[in-house]
CSV table of C-alpha atoms and ligand atoms in Angstrom, one decimal:
chain,number,residue,atom,x,y,z
A,24,UNK,CA,16.1,-0.4,21.1
A,25,UNK,CA,12.4,1.1,19.9
A,26,UNK,CA,10.8,-0.9,17.5
A,27,UNK,CA,10.7,0.6,14.0
A,28,UNK,CA,7.8,-1.4,12.7
A,29,UNK,CA,5.0,0.4,11.4
A,30,UNK,CA,3.8,-2.8,9.7
A,31,UNK,CA,5.6,-5.7,11.9
A,32,UNK,CA,3.2,-7.8,11.4
A,33,UNK,CA,4.3,-8.4,7.9
A,34,UNK,CA,8.1,-9.5,8.8
A,35,UNK,CA,7.8,-12.9,8.9
A,36,UNK,CA,4.8,-14.1,6.6
A,37,UNK,CA,6.2,-15.7,3.6
A,38,UNK,CA,5.5,-14.5,0.4
A,39,UNK,CA,4.9,-18.1,-0.6
A,40,UNK,CA,7.1,-18.1,-3.9
A,41,UNK,CA,4.4,-16.3,-6.2
A,42,UNK,CA,6.4,-13.1,-8.5
A,43,UNK,CA,4.4,-10.2,-7.9
A,44,UNK,CA,6.0,-8.9,-10.6
A,45,UNK,CA,4.4,-11.3,-13.1
A,46,UNK,CA,1.2,-11.3,-11.6
A,47,UNK,CA,0.8,-7.6,-12.0
A,48,UNK,CA,2.0,-8.2,-15.6
A,49,UNK,CA,-0.4,-10.8,-16.3
A,50,UNK,CA,-3.3,-8.6,-14.7
A,51,UNK,CA,-2.4,-5.6,-17.1
A,52,UNK,CA,-2.6,-7.9,-20.3
A,53,UNK,CA,-6.0,-9.2,-19.8
A,54,UNK,CA,-7.5,-5.7,-18.8
A,55,UNK,CA,-5.7,-4.4,-22.0
A,56,UNK,CA,-7.9,-7.3,-23.7
A,57,UNK,CA,-10.5,-6.7,-22.1
A,58,UNK,CA,-10.5,-3.2,-23.2
A,59,UNK,CA,-9.8,-3.9,-26.4
A,60,UNK,CA,-7.1,-1.5,-26.4
A,61,UNK,CA,-4.1,-3.0,-28.4
A,62,UNK,CA,-0.9,-4.7,-27.4
A,63,UNK,CA,1.1,-1.8,-27.9
A,64,UNK,CA,-0.1,-0.5,-24.3
A,65,UNK,CA,0.4,-3.2,-22.7
A,66,UNK,CA,4.6,-3.4,-24.0
A,67,UNK,CA,4.3,0.7,-22.4
A,68,UNK,CA,3.1,-0.2,-19.3
A,69,UNK,CA,4.9,-3.5,-18.4
A,70,UNK,CA,8.4,-2.1,-17.5
A,71,UNK,CA,9.1,0.6,-15.1
A,72,UNK,CA,11.0,3.4,-16.6
A,73,UNK,CA,13.8,3.5,-14.2
A,74,UNK,CA,15.2,1.2,-12.0
A,75,UNK,CA,18.1,2.3,-10.0
A,76,UNK,CA,19.9,-0.5,-7.9
A,77,UNK,CA,22.2,0.6,-4.7
A,78,UNK,CA,24.5,-0.5,-2.7
A,79,UNK,CA,24.7,1.1,1.1
A,80,UNK,CA,27.0,0.4,3.4
A,81,UNK,CA,26.7,0.7,7.2
A,82,UNK,CA,29.9,0.4,10.1
A,83,UNK,CA,27.9,-1.6,12.5
A,84,UNK,CA,28.1,-1.6,16.2
A,85,UNK,CA,30.2,-4.2,16.1
A,86,UNK,CA,33.1,-1.8,14.2
A,87,UNK,CA,32.9,-4.2,11.3
A,88,UNK,CA,30.9,-2.8,7.6
A,89,UNK,CA,28.1,-4.4,6.0
A,90,UNK,CA,27.0,-3.1,2.7
A,91,UNK,CA,23.6,-3.8,2.0
A,92,UNK,CA,21.3,-3.5,-1.2
A,93,UNK,CA,18.6,-1.1,-1.9
A,94,UNK,CA,16.1,-0.3,-4.9
A,95,UNK,CA,13.8,2.1,-6.5
A,96,UNK,CA,11.7,1.6,-9.3
A,97,UNK,CA,9.9,4.6,-11.2
A,98,UNK,CA,7.1,3.2,-13.3
A,99,UNK,CA,5.6,6.1,-15.1
A,100,UNK,CA,5.5,9.9,-14.8
A,101,UNK,CA,3.3,11.2,-17.3
A,102,UNK,CA,0.7,12.3,-14.5
A,103,UNK,CA,3.4,14.1,-12.3
A,104,UNK,CA,6.4,12.6,-10.2
A,105,UNK,CA,6.4,9.3,-9.4
A,106,UNK,CA,5.5,8.3,-5.7
A,107,UNK,CA,5.8,5.2,-3.2
A,108,UNK,CA,7.0,4.2,0.0
A,109,UNK,CA,10.2,2.3,1.1
A,110,UNK,CA,10.4,-0.7,2.6
A,111,UNK,CA,12.8,-2.4,4.6
A,112,UNK,CA,12.2,-5.8,4.8
A,113,UNK,CA,14.3,-9.4,4.4
A,114,UNK,CA,12.3,-10.6,1.3
A,115,UNK,CA,12.8,-7.2,-0.7
A,116,UNK,CA,14.0,-8.2,-4.2
A,117,UNK,CA,13.8,-6.2,-7.9
A,118,UNK,CA,10.5,-7.6,-9.0
A,119,UNK,CA,8.7,-6.8,-5.8
A,120,UNK,CA,10.0,-3.5,-6.3
A,121,UNK,CA,8.9,-3.4,-9.7
A,122,UNK,CA,4.8,-4.7,-8.8
A,123,UNK,CA,4.9,-2.5,-6.0
A,124,UNK,CA,5.5,0.6,-8.0
A,125,UNK,CA,3.0,-0.5,-10.9
A,126,UNK,CA,0.6,-1.0,-8.0
A,127,UNK,CA,1.1,2.9,-7.0
A,128,UNK,CA,0.8,3.8,-10.5
A,129,UNK,CA,-3.0,1.9,-10.5
A,130,UNK,CA,-3.6,3.7,-7.4
A,131,UNK,CA,-2.8,7.3,-8.2
A,132,UNK,CA,-4.7,6.6,-11.7
A,133,UNK,CA,-8.0,5.6,-10.1
A,134,UNK,CA,-8.1,8.5,-7.8
A,135,UNK,CA,-6.9,10.5,-10.1
A,136,UNK,CA,-3.7,12.2,-8.2
A,137,UNK,CA,-1.4,13.8,-10.3
A,138,UNK,CA,0.9,11.2,-9.8
A,139,UNK,CA,2.9,8.3,-11.5
A,140,UNK,CA,4.3,5.0,-9.3
A,141,UNK,CA,7.4,4.6,-7.3
A,142,UNK,CA,8.6,2.6,-4.7
A,143,UNK,CA,11.6,1.4,-2.8
A,144,UNK,CA,13.5,-1.3,-0.7
A,145,UNK,CA,15.9,-2.0,1.1
A,146,UNK,CA,17.1,-5.7,1.6
A,147,UNK,CA,17.0,-5.8,5.7
A,148,UNK,CA,15.4,-7.2,8.3
A,149,UNK,CA,15.0,-3.7,10.5
A,150,UNK,CA,14.7,-5.9,13.7
A,151,UNK,CA,18.4,-6.8,13.6
A,152,UNK,CA,19.5,-3.3,13.8
A,153,UNK,CA,20.3,-1.0,16.6
A,154,UNK,CA,18.5,2.6,16.3
A,155,UNK,CA,21.9,3.8,15.2
A,156,UNK,CA,22.4,1.3,12.8
A,157,UNK,CA,18.8,1.8,10.9
A,158,UNK,CA,19.5,6.2,10.7
A,159,UNK,CA,22.4,5.3,9.1
A,160,UNK,CA,21.1,3.0,7.2
A,161,UNK,CA,18.2,5.1,6.1
A,162,UNK,CA,20.2,8.1,5.6
A,163,UNK,CA,22.5,6.5,3.5
A,164,UNK,CA,20.4,5.0,1.0
A,165,UNK,CA,18.7,8.5,0.7
A,166,UNK,CA,21.7,10.2,0.0
A,167,UNK,CA,22.8,7.2,-2.6
A,168,UNK,CA,18.8,8.1,-4.2
A,169,UNK,CA,19.4,11.8,-4.2
A,170,UNK,CA,19.9,12.2,-8.1
A,171,UNK,CA,16.7,10.5,-8.8
A,172,UNK,CA,14.0,11.7,-6.3
A,173,UNK,CA,12.7,15.4,-5.0
A,174,UNK,CA,9.3,17.1,-4.9
A,175,UNK,CA,8.8,17.4,-8.8
A,176,UNK,CA,10.4,13.8,-9.7
A,177,UNK,CA,9.8,11.0,-7.4
A,178,UNK,CA,8.7,11.7,-3.9
A,179,UNK,CA,9.2,8.5,-1.5
A,180,UNK,CA,7.1,7.6,1.9
A,181,UNK,CA,6.8,4.8,4.5
A,182,UNK,CA,5.7,1.3,3.4
A,183,UNK,CA,6.3,-1.6,5.5
A,184,UNK,CA,8.9,-1.4,8.5
A,185,UNK,CA,9.5,2.5,8.0
A,186,UNK,CA,7.6,5.2,9.6
A,187,UNK,CA,7.6,9.0,10.4
A,188,UNK,CA,10.7,8.9,12.4
A,189,UNK,CA,12.5,7.1,9.8
A,190,UNK,CA,11.0,9.5,7.3
A,191,UNK,CA,12.1,12.3,9.4
A,192,UNK,CA,15.8,11.0,9.3
A,193,UNK,CA,15.5,10.8,5.5
A,194,UNK,CA,14.2,14.1,4.6
A,195,UNK,CA,16.5,15.8,7.3
A,196,UNK,CA,19.6,14.0,4.8
A,197,UNK,CA,18.1,15.6,1.9
A,198,UNK,CA,17.9,18.7,3.0
A,199,UNK,CA,21.1,18.8,4.6
A,200,UNK,CA,22.3,17.9,0.6
A,201,UNK,CA,20.7,20.4,-0.9
A,202,UNK,CA,21.3,23.3,1.4
A,203,UNK,CA,17.8,24.0,2.6
A,204,UNK,CA,14.2,22.4,3.6
A,205,UNK,CA,12.5,20.9,1.1
A,206,UNK,CA,9.3,19.6,2.7
A,207,UNK,CA,7.6,18.3,-0.6
A,208,UNK,CA,10.4,15.9,-1.2
A,209,UNK,CA,8.9,12.8,1.3
A,210,UNK,CA,5.5,12.3,2.3
A,211,UNK,CA,4.8,10.4,6.2
A,212,UNK,CA,7.3,12.6,7.7
A,213,UNK,CA,6.6,13.9,11.5
A,214,UNK,CA,3.9,16.5,11.8
A,215,UNK,CA,6.4,19.4,13.1
A,216,UNK,CA,8.2,18.9,10.4
A,217,UNK,CA,5.7,19.5,7.1
A,218,UNK,CA,3.6,16.1,8.2
A,219,UNK,CA,0.0,15.9,7.3
A,220,UNK,CA,-2.3,15.3,10.3
A,221,UNK,CA,-4.3,12.5,9.2
A,222,UNK,CA,-1.7,10.7,7.4
A,223,UNK,CA,-0.9,8.2,9.8
A,224,UNK,CA,-4.0,7.0,10.1
A,225,UNK,CA,-5.5,7.9,6.2
A,226,UNK,CA,-4.7,4.4,4.9
A,227,UNK,CA,-7.1,2.4,7.4
A,228,UNK,CA,-9.4,5.2,7.2
A,229,UNK,CA,-9.2,4.6,3.2
A,230,UNK,CA,-10.0,0.9,4.2
A,231,UNK,CA,-12.6,1.2,5.9
A,232,UNK,CA,-14.4,3.9,3.9
A,233,UNK,CA,-14.5,0.8,1.1
A,234,UNK,CA,-16.1,-1.3,3.3
A,235,UNK,CA,-18.5,0.7,4.2
A,236,UNK,CA,-19.4,1.4,0.4
A,237,UNK,CA,-18.8,-2.4,0.0
A,238,UNK,CA,-21.3,-3.3,3.0
A,239,UNK,CA,-23.9,-0.4,1.5
A,240,UNK,CA,-23.6,-2.7,-1.8
A,241,UNK,CA,-24.2,-5.7,-0.5
A,242,UNK,CA,-26.9,-4.8,2.3
A,243,UNK,CA,-24.8,-5.5,5.3
A,244,UNK,CA,-25.8,-3.8,8.2
A,245,UNK,CA,-21.8,-2.9,9.6
A,246,UNK,CA,-23.3,-2.6,13.6
A,247,UNK,CA,-24.1,-6.8,13.2
A,248,UNK,CA,-21.2,-7.5,11.5
A,249,UNK,CA,-17.7,-9.0,12.5
A,250,UNK,CA,-14.2,-9.0,11.0
A,251,UNK,CA,-11.0,-10.4,11.3
A,252,UNK,CA,-7.5,-8.9,10.2
A,253,UNK,CA,-4.4,-10.1,9.3
A,254,UNK,CA,-1.7,-7.6,10.4
A,255,UNK,CA,-2.1,-5.6,13.4
A,256,UNK,CA,0.8,-2.6,11.6
A,257,UNK,CA,0.0,0.6,11.2
A,258,UNK,CA,-2.5,0.1,8.4
A,259,UNK,CA,-4.3,-3.2,10.2
A,260,UNK,CA,-4.4,-1.5,13.4
A,261,UNK,CA,-5.5,1.5,12.3
A,262,UNK,CA,-8.3,-0.7,10.2
A,263,UNK,CA,-9.5,-2.6,13.5
A,264,UNK,CA,-10.0,0.9,15.1
A,265,UNK,CA,-12.3,2.8,12.5
A,266,UNK,CA,-14.2,-0.8,11.8
A,267,UNK,CA,-14.7,-0.7,15.9
A,268,UNK,CA,-15.8,2.7,15.9
A,269,UNK,CA,-18.2,1.7,12.9
A,270,UNK,CA,-19.6,-0.5,15.2
A,271,UNK,CA,-18.0,-3.7,13.6
A,272,UNK,CA,-17.0,-6.8,16.0
A,273,UNK,CA,-13.6,-7.0,15.5
A,274,UNK,CA,-13.4,-10.6,16.7
A,275,UNK,CA,-9.5,-11.9,15.4
A,276,UNK,CA,-6.5,-10.2,14.7
A,277,UNK,CA,-2.7,-11.7,13.9
A,278,UNK,CA,0.7,-10.6,13.8
A,279,UNK,CA,4.1,-12.2,12.9
A,280,UNK,CA,4.4,-13.9,15.7
A,281,UNK,CA,0.6,-15.1,16.2
A,282,UNK,CA,-3.0,-14.0,16.3
A,283,UNK,CA,-5.5,-13.7,19.3
A,284,UNK,CA,-9.5,-14.5,19.2
A,285,UNK,CA,-12.6,-13.3,21.0
A,286,UNK,CA,-15.9,-14.3,19.6
A,287,UNK,CA,-17.8,-11.6,21.2
A,288,UNK,CA,-15.3,-9.1,19.6
A,289,UNK,CA,-11.7,-7.7,20.9
A,290,UNK,CA,-11.7,-4.5,23.0
A,291,UNK,CA,-10.1,-2.8,20.3
A,292,UNK,CA,-9.3,0.4,22.0
A,293,UNK,CA,-7.6,-1.9,24.9
A,294,UNK,CA,-5.8,-3.3,22.5
A,295,UNK,CA,-4.3,-0.5,21.2
A,296,UNK,CA,-3.5,0.8,24.1
A,297,UNK,CA,-1.2,-2.4,25.0
A,298,UNK,CA,0.3,-2.4,21.7
A,299,UNK,CA,0.9,1.1,22.2
A,300,UNK,CA,4.0,2.9,20.1
A,301,UNK,CA,5.2,-0.5,19.0
A,302,UNK,CA,5.9,-1.5,22.7
A,303,UNK,CA,4.2,-4.8,22.5
A,304,UNK,CA,2.4,-7.4,20.0
A,305,UNK,CA,-1.3,-7.6,19.4
A,306,UNK,CA,-0.7,-11.8,19.6
A,307,UNK,CA,0.9,-11.0,23.4
A,308,UNK,CA,-2.7,-9.4,24.0
A,309,UNK,CA,-3.5,-11.8,27.3
A,310,UNK,CA,-7.7,-10.6,27.4
A,311,UNK,CA,-7.9,-13.0,24.3
A,312,UNK,CA,-8.0,-16.5,23.2
A,313,UNK,CA,-4.9,-17.5,20.7
A,314,UNK,CA,-5.3,-18.6,17.4
A,315,UNK,CA,-2.9,-19.5,14.4
A,316,UNK,CA,-2.9,-17.3,10.8
A,317,UNK,CA,-4.5,-20.2,9.1
A,318,UNK,CA,-7.3,-20.5,11.8
A,319,UNK,CA,-8.1,-17.0,11.2
A,320,UNK,CA,-8.9,-16.7,7.9
A,321,UNK,CA,-11.5,-19.7,7.9
A,322,UNK,CA,-13.4,-18.1,11.0
A,323,UNK,CA,-17.3,-17.4,10.3
A,324,UNK,CA,-16.7,-13.8,9.6
A,325,UNK,CA,-18.7,-11.0,7.4
A,326,UNK,CA,-15.1,-9.0,6.9
A,327,UNK,CA,-11.2,-10.1,6.0
A,328,UNK,CA,-8.6,-7.8,6.0
A,329,UNK,CA,-5.6,-9.1,4.9
A,330,UNK,CA,-3.1,-6.0,5.9
A,331,UNK,CA,0.2,-7.4,5.9
A,332,UNK,CA,2.0,-8.6,2.8
A,333,UNK,CA,1.9,-10.3,-0.6
A,334,UNK,CA,0.4,-13.9,-1.0
A,335,UNK,CA,-1.2,-14.4,1.6
A,336,UNK,CA,-4.6,-15.4,-0.2
A,337,UNK,CA,-3.2,-19.0,-1.7
A,338,UNK,CA,-4.9,-21.7,-3.1
A,339,UNK,CA,-4.2,-23.4,0.6
A,340,UNK,CA,-6.1,-20.5,2.4
A,341,UNK,CA,-8.8,-18.8,-0.2
A,342,UNK,CA,-11.0,-22.6,0.5
A,343,UNK,CA,-11.4,-21.8,3.9
A,344,UNK,CA,-12.4,-18.0,3.9
A,345,UNK,CA,-16.2,-17.8,4.7
A,346,UNK,CA,-16.4,-13.7,4.9
A,347,UNK,CA,-18.4,-12.1,2.2
A,348,UNK,CA,-16.3,-8.6,1.8
A,349,UNK,CA,-12.1,-9.7,1.6
A,350,UNK,CA,-11.0,-5.8,2.0
A,351,UNK,CA,-6.9,-6.1,0.7
A,352,UNK,CA,-5.6,-3.7,2.7
A,353,UNK,CA,-2.1,-4.8,2.1
A,354,UNK,CA,-0.5,-4.8,-1.5
A,355,UNK,CA,-0.7,-7.9,-3.5
A,356,UNK,CA,-2.3,-9.9,-0.8
A,357,UNK,CA,-3.7,-12.5,-3.0
A,358,UNK,CA,-2.2,-15.0,-5.5
A,359,UNK,CA,-4.1,-15.4,-8.9
A,360,UNK,CA,-5.2,-19.2,-7.5
A,361,UNK,CA,-6.3,-17.6,-4.3
A,362,UNK,CA,-8.1,-14.7,-6.7
A,363,UNK,CA,-10.2,-17.3,-8.2
A,364,UNK,CA,-11.1,-19.7,-5.6
A,365,UNK,CA,-12.8,-15.9,-4.5
A,366,UNK,CA,-14.3,-15.4,-7.8
A,367,UNK,CA,-15.9,-18.9,-7.5
A,368,UNK,CA,-17.3,-18.5,-4.0
A,369,UNK,CA,-18.5,-15.3,-5.0
A,370,UNK,CA,-16.8,-13.4,-2.5
A,371,UNK,CA,-17.1,-9.2,-3.2
A,372,UNK,CA,-13.1,-8.1,-3.4
A,373,UNK,CA,-11.9,-4.6,-2.6
A,374,UNK,CA,-8.9,-5.2,-4.8
A,375,UNK,CA,-5.4,-3.5,-2.9
A,376,UNK,CA,-5.4,-1.1,-5.5
A,377,UNK,CA,-8.5,0.8,-4.3
A,378,UNK,CA,-8.7,-0.5,-0.7
A,379,UNK,CA,-5.4,0.8,0.3
A,380,UNK,CA,-5.4,4.2,-1.8
A,381,UNK,CA,-6.6,6.2,1.0
A,382,UNK,CA,-2.4,6.5,2.1
A,383,UNK,CA,-1.4,7.4,-1.0
A,384,UNK,CA,-4.3,10.0,-1.1
A,385,UNK,CA,-3.2,11.6,1.8
A,386,UNK,CA,0.3,12.3,1.4
A,387,UNK,CA,-1.0,13.5,-2.0
A,388,UNK,CA,-2.2,16.0,0.6
A,389,UNK,CA,0.5,16.8,1.8
A,390,UNK,CA,2.6,17.1,-1.0
A,391,UNK,CA,0.0,19.8,-1.6
A,392,UNK,CA,0.2,21.6,1.7
A,393,UNK,CA,4.1,21.8,1.9
A,394,UNK,CA,3.8,22.9,-1.9
A,395,UNK,CA,1.3,26.1,-0.9
A,396,UNK,CA,2.8,26.2,2.4
A,397,UNK,CA,-0.3,26.2,4.3
A,398,UNK,CA,-2.1,23.6,6.2
A,399,UNK,CA,-5.5,22.2,6.2
A,400,UNK,CA,-7.4,20.9,9.7
A,401,UNK,CA,-7.6,17.6,10.1
A,402,UNK,CA,-11.3,17.8,9.6
A,403,UNK,CA,-11.0,18.8,6.1
A,404,UNK,CA,-8.3,16.2,5.5
A,405,UNK,CA,-10.7,13.2,6.3
A,406,UNK,CA,-13.3,15.0,4.2
A,407,UNK,CA,-11.4,15.4,1.4
A,408,UNK,CA,-9.8,11.8,1.9
A,409,UNK,CA,-13.7,10.4,2.0
A,410,UNK,CA,-14.3,12.0,-0.9
A,411,UNK,CA,-11.6,10.6,-3.1
A,412,UNK,CA,-12.3,7.3,-2.1
A,413,UNK,CA,-15.6,7.6,-2.8
A,414,UNK,CA,-14.8,8.8,-6.5
A,415,UNK,CA,-12.6,5.9,-6.5
A,416,UNK,CA,-14.8,2.9,-5.3
A,417,UNK,CA,-17.7,4.2,-7.5
A,418,UNK,CA,-15.6,4.2,-11.0
A,419,UNK,CA,-14.7,1.0,-9.9
A,420,UNK,CA,-17.9,-0.8,-9.8
A,421,UNK,CA,-19.0,1.6,-12.7
A,422,UNK,CA,-16.7,-0.3,-14.5
A,423,UNK,CA,-17.9,-3.7,-13.3
A,424,UNK,CA,-21.1,-3.4,-14.1
A,425,UNK,CA,-20.5,-2.3,-17.6
A,426,UNK,CA,-17.7,-5.0,-18.1
A,427,UNK,CA,-19.8,-7.5,-16.3
A,428,UNK,CA,-16.2,-8.5,-14.5
A,429,UNK,CA,-14.7,-8.7,-10.8
A,430,UNK,CA,-14.1,-5.8,-8.8
A,431,UNK,CA,-9.8,-6.8,-9.6
A,432,UNK,CA,-10.4,-6.6,-13.0
A,433,UNK,CA,-12.4,-3.3,-12.8
A,434,UNK,CA,-9.8,-1.6,-10.9
A,435,UNK,CA,-7.2,-2.5,-13.0
A,436,UNK,CA,-9.0,-1.1,-16.3
A,437,UNK,CA,-10.1,2.3,-14.5
A,438,UNK,CA,-6.3,2.6,-13.7
A,439,UNK,CA,-5.0,1.6,-17.2
A,440,UNK,CA,-8.1,3.3,-18.8
A,441,UNK,CA,-6.6,6.9,-16.8
A,442,UNK,CA,-3.0,6.1,-17.8
A,443,UNK,CA,-3.7,5.6,-21.3
A,444,UNK,CA,-5.7,9.0,-21.6
A,445,UNK,CA,-3.1,10.5,-20.6
A,446,UNK,CA,-0.3,9.1,-23.0
A,447,UNK,CA,-2.3,9.6,-25.6
A,448,UNK,CA,-2.5,13.6,-24.5
A,449,UNK,CA,1.3,13.9,-24.6
A,450,UNK,CA,1.7,11.3,-27.8
A,451,UNK,CA,2.9,8.8,-26.5
A,452,UNK,CA,0.4,6.3,-28.3
A,453,UNK,CA,-1.4,6.9,-31.5
A,454,UNK,CA,-5.2,6.2,-32.0
A,455,UNK,CA,-4.4,3.3,-33.5
A,456,UNK,CA,-3.1,1.9,-30.3
A,457,UNK,CA,-6.3,2.5,-28.8
A,458,UNK,CA,-7.7,-0.4,-31.2
A,459,UNK,CA,-7.1,-4.2,-30.7
A,460,UNK,CA,-7.3,-5.0,-34.3
A,461,UNK,CA,-6.3,-1.4,-36.3
A,462,UNK,CA,-7.3,-1.3,-39.6
B,511,LIG,N1,3.4,2.8,1.1
B,511,LIG,C1,1.9,3.2,0.6
B,511,LIG,C2,1.3,2.6,-0.2
B,511,LIG,O1,1.7,1.2,-0.3
B,511,LIG,C3,1.6,4.9,0.9
B,511,LIG,C4,2.7,5.5,-0.4
B,511,LIG,C5,2.6,6.3,-0.6
B,511,LIG,O2,1.9,7.1,0.5
B,511,LIG,O3,3.4,7.4,-1.3
B,511,LIG,O4,0.4,3.0,-1.0
């Protein structure tokens, strides 16, 4: 079958046993404290407002039934409908999905999008399914989610191992159930049925906007800079493309099977052509040397981009990192121990909830276009994306300067501040919740 692996590179990389939900809760708690807010704010934000677990029975090609498990977490809906992708991955679990939905809330808040955070996942290795089995799984999952999703409630999108084709099946299922077309119920769909120009490239494009801004800040000339990327799915490959276009020498990329390295810089357009529509693995590209994931982290590059899954920058990998900029294209790629080491080494971290927010930003544009039923040119979309990413970057930088903290803490504080204002405006919290030690 054709591989459905937008972010396939992630599939076999282990998450090292860290619990992302515990990590995000700790970070929220610290930010609430640094913002001098009452701990009531933490209690309001620590739990998703709704978490649905569903069974997804699929008749397999061999005639047997297999019953998969899926989740959808909706974190908070004060700013608008919840929004976020659906991933298919064998390591999906309740806590991961909860954490991912909280990260989506913070991303939307930093970029000032009228959305809350949501995320879904199915415990499955899509590599093991036939095309028909995958389609049945996708359609059945949407049927099970139907009561809680919709353009004004919760809007799914692609994530790890899901792509526009899968979104096409999902929206078709929803439309058939409702009896008419509802293009805004999901984003990242094929352009012909209401997808947005620029959505496929959006996350990588956004990542590179933030790298460009960080380089400016550090006085790093990108035409003389080198980069290495972990993961060559949608996000990793698009990041490589846009870095290459800016004149950055991308010397190494890795995927689930291994990695490639060329000190002189990889020919990214040629590599993208080789990988094609996921016909080949980047690690099988013959015009480069092979390299392991661990070796790639330690390369003497200026920019390192983890674009795979959680918990890759750890107490084992962080000490080897030589990069000046770490751009978190993946969600949650750094463990707290890894983070501490990055701080000690004074590496400029562009945190995930800012760095990879370009995807949900163009998803927002897609939803807006669907709502007004009028479609913008790609140029216009890319320009609006750039504006939004710079807006978010500047806000985080300002907070970093104000609080004399690291970029990750600053990003959390910007996001939390925004949510606090909305909760206050709705009367969910009182003035006394805005002070650490109320009278
Ligand atoms: N899955 C992407 C993310 O983690 C995009 C979500 C969306 O477009 O709604 O940000």
